[in-house]
GROMACS .gro file of C-alpha atoms in nm:
model
  143
    1UNK     CA    1  10.093   8.200   6.653
    2UNK     CA    2  10.330   8.090   6.372
    3UNK     CA    3  10.221   7.952   6.055
    4UNK     CA    4  10.296   7.611   6.176
    5UNK     CA    5  10.086   7.653   6.485
    6UNK     CA    6   9.786   7.776   6.274
    7UNK     CA    7   9.799   7.486   6.046
    8UNK     CA    8   9.796   7.230   6.354
    9UNK     CA    9   9.485   7.412   6.483
   10UNK     CA   10   9.334   7.355   6.161
   11UNK     CA   11   9.398   6.978   6.158
   12UNK     CA   12   9.337   6.961   6.525
   13UNK     CA   13   8.969   7.144   6.513
   14UNK     CA   14   8.900   6.942   6.149
   15UNK     CA   15   8.997   6.586   6.303
   16UNK     CA   16   8.750   6.703   6.618
   17UNK     CA   17   8.482   6.798   6.396
   18UNK     CA   18   8.531   6.500   6.124
   19UNK     CA   19   8.614   6.220   6.387
   20UNK     CA   20   8.446   6.297   6.719
   21UNK     CA   21   8.138   6.411   6.576
   22UNK     CA   22   8.051   6.074   6.355
   23UNK     CA   23   8.185   5.879   6.646
   24UNK     CA   24   7.950   6.009   6.890
   25UNK     CA   25   7.655   5.960   6.649
   26UNK     CA   26   7.750   5.599   6.539
   27UNK     CA   27   7.788   5.475   6.903
   28UNK     CA   28   7.485   5.673   7.039
   29UNK     CA   29   7.231   5.488   6.766
   30UNK     CA   30   7.381   5.143   6.809
   31UNK     CA   31   7.168   5.040   7.083
   32UNK     CA   32   6.852   5.128   6.874
   33UNK     CA   33   6.986   4.884   6.609
   34UNK     CA   34   7.061   4.608   6.849
   35UNK     CA   35   6.728   4.628   7.015
   36UNK     CA   36   6.550   4.611   6.638
   37UNK     CA   37   6.807   4.320   6.568
   38UNK     CA   38   6.941   4.485   6.263
   39UNK     CA   39   7.270   4.286   6.222
   40UNK     CA   40   7.403   4.422   5.896
   41UNK     CA   41   7.324   4.773   6.003
   42UNK     CA   42   7.520   4.685   6.314
   43UNK     CA   43   7.825   4.568   6.111
   44UNK     CA   44   7.818   4.894   5.935
   45UNK     CA   45   7.812   5.101   6.285
   46UNK     CA   46   8.083   4.858   6.410
   47UNK     CA   47   8.303   4.960   6.117
   48UNK     CA   48   8.211   5.306   6.113
   49UNK     CA   49   8.317   5.326   6.472
   50UNK     CA   50   8.642   5.138   6.416
   51UNK     CA   51   8.714   5.397   6.142
   52UNK     CA   52   8.634   5.688   6.361
   53UNK     CA   53   8.811   5.548   6.666
   54UNK     CA   54   9.122   5.549   6.497
   55UNK     CA   55   9.087   5.900   6.351
   56UNK     CA   56   9.008   6.043   6.658
   57UNK     CA   57   9.409   5.993   6.734
   58UNK     CA   58   9.454   6.253   6.513
   59UNK     CA   59   9.256   6.471   6.724
   60UNK     CA   60   9.513   6.368   7.031
   61UNK     CA   61   9.812   6.409   6.791
   62UNK     CA   62   9.760   6.720   6.658
   63UNK     CA   63   9.672   6.876   6.999
   64UNK     CA   64   9.939   6.729   7.139
   65UNK     CA   65  10.167   6.918   6.874
   66UNK     CA   66   9.974   7.256   6.895
   67UNK     CA   67  10.042   7.238   7.301
   68UNK     CA   68  10.397   7.126   7.276
   69UNK     CA   69  10.524   7.442   7.468
   70UNK     CA   70  10.234   7.413   7.737
   71UNK     CA   71  10.206   7.055   7.809
   72UNK     CA   72  10.218   7.155   8.193
   73UNK     CA   73   9.907   7.362   8.209
   74UNK     CA   74   9.651   7.212   8.398
   75UNK     CA   75   9.372   7.218   8.150
   76UNK     CA   76   9.590   7.036   7.898
   77UNK     CA   77   9.666   6.739   8.146
   78UNK     CA   78   9.291   6.708   8.237
   79UNK     CA   79   9.218   6.725   7.881
   80UNK     CA   80   9.446   6.467   7.790
   81UNK     CA   81   9.368   6.242   8.083
   82UNK     CA   82   9.010   6.246   7.970
   83UNK     CA   83   9.082   6.210   7.612
   84UNK     CA   84   9.254   5.887   7.692
   85UNK     CA   85   8.974   5.783   7.949
   86UNK     CA   86   8.724   5.834   7.624
   87UNK     CA   87   8.939   5.631   7.448
   88UNK     CA   88   8.936   5.352   7.686
   89UNK     CA   89   8.558   5.324   7.703
   90UNK     CA   90   8.549   5.365   7.287
   91UNK     CA   91   8.753   5.034   7.312
   92UNK     CA   92   8.484   4.888   7.552
   93UNK     CA   93   8.218   5.002   7.333
   94UNK     CA   94   8.389   4.859   6.981
   95UNK     CA   95   8.407   4.530   7.228
   96UNK     CA   96   8.070   4.548   7.290
   97UNK     CA   97   7.941   4.591   6.925
   98UNK     CA   98   8.122   4.289   6.835
   99UNK     CA   99   7.977   4.080   7.114
  100UNK     CA  100   7.621   4.202   7.006
  101UNK     CA  101   7.689   4.132   6.655
  102UNK     CA  102   7.785   3.768   6.746
  103UNK     CA  103   7.483   3.732   6.971
  104UNK     CA  104   7.249   3.843   6.721
  105UNK     CA  105   7.395   3.641   6.442
  106UNK     CA  106   7.373   3.295   6.672
  107UNK     CA  107   7.067   3.096   6.597
  108UNK     CA  108   6.976   3.081   6.985
  109UNK     CA  109   6.681   3.335   7.024
  110UNK     CA  110   6.793   3.370   7.389
  111UNK     CA  111   7.085   3.588   7.289
  112UNK     CA  112   6.917   3.960   7.296
  113UNK     CA  113   7.234   4.166   7.330
  114UNK     CA  114   7.071   4.336   7.598
  115UNK     CA  115   7.369   4.359   7.831
  116UNK     CA  116   7.552   4.517   7.534
  117UNK     CA  117   7.276   4.768   7.466
  118UNK     CA  118   7.285   4.932   7.830
  119UNK     CA  119   7.651   4.913   7.823
  120UNK     CA  120   7.684   5.095   7.499
  121UNK     CA  121   7.446   5.338   7.553
  122UNK     CA  122   7.601   5.430   7.916
  123UNK     CA  123   7.961   5.441   7.765
  124UNK     CA  124   7.860   5.646   7.471
  125UNK     CA  125   7.680   5.917   7.663
  126UNK     CA  126   7.992   5.931   7.884
  127UNK     CA  127   8.201   5.973   7.603
  128UNK     CA  128   8.023   6.236   7.475
  129UNK     CA  129   8.001   6.387   7.770
  130UNK     CA  130   8.365   6.379   7.794
  131UNK     CA  131   8.419   6.526   7.455
  132UNK     CA  132   8.193   6.834   7.588
  133UNK     CA  133   8.434   6.897   7.897
  134UNK     CA  134   8.729   6.896   7.693
  135UNK     CA  135   8.567   7.149   7.453
  136UNK     CA  136   8.498   7.353   7.719
  137UNK     CA  137   8.835   7.359   7.899
  138UNK     CA  138   8.983   7.418   7.527
  139UNK     CA  139   8.743   7.699   7.490
  140UNK     CA  140   8.765   7.876   7.832
  141UNK     CA  141   9.072   7.785   7.964
  142UNK     CA  142   9.322   7.822   7.683
  143UNK     CA  143   9.536   8.148   7.707
   0.00000   0.00000   0.00000
């Protein structure tokens, strides 16, 4: 492994730890604050979801650069596909967070954002599971 590859590996792992971990935590606690109707906390969680969501692009890019010579390997193809699926799910979570904030900020007592609570919990959990599957693929199938 060249020094550049070592550097890319460190960046890839660093972005994975410092972006995916907090993103998973933020999406997992969002339903609790929707149920508690804590709009200020939800706004913070929404901003954090966008920030850490953008930082996950670094995980993908540095992984892509790191695996440039083996992009045809099945474990990399599956990992990249799963990453894109998780990213799409997180876009939906971000949209639902926005919708929940709007619903809870309105004057109507009928808007309780229950639909968003369930969908955010489900999609956030699926995203976390996808990150674990990708980790498994990277550890056990990487030559």
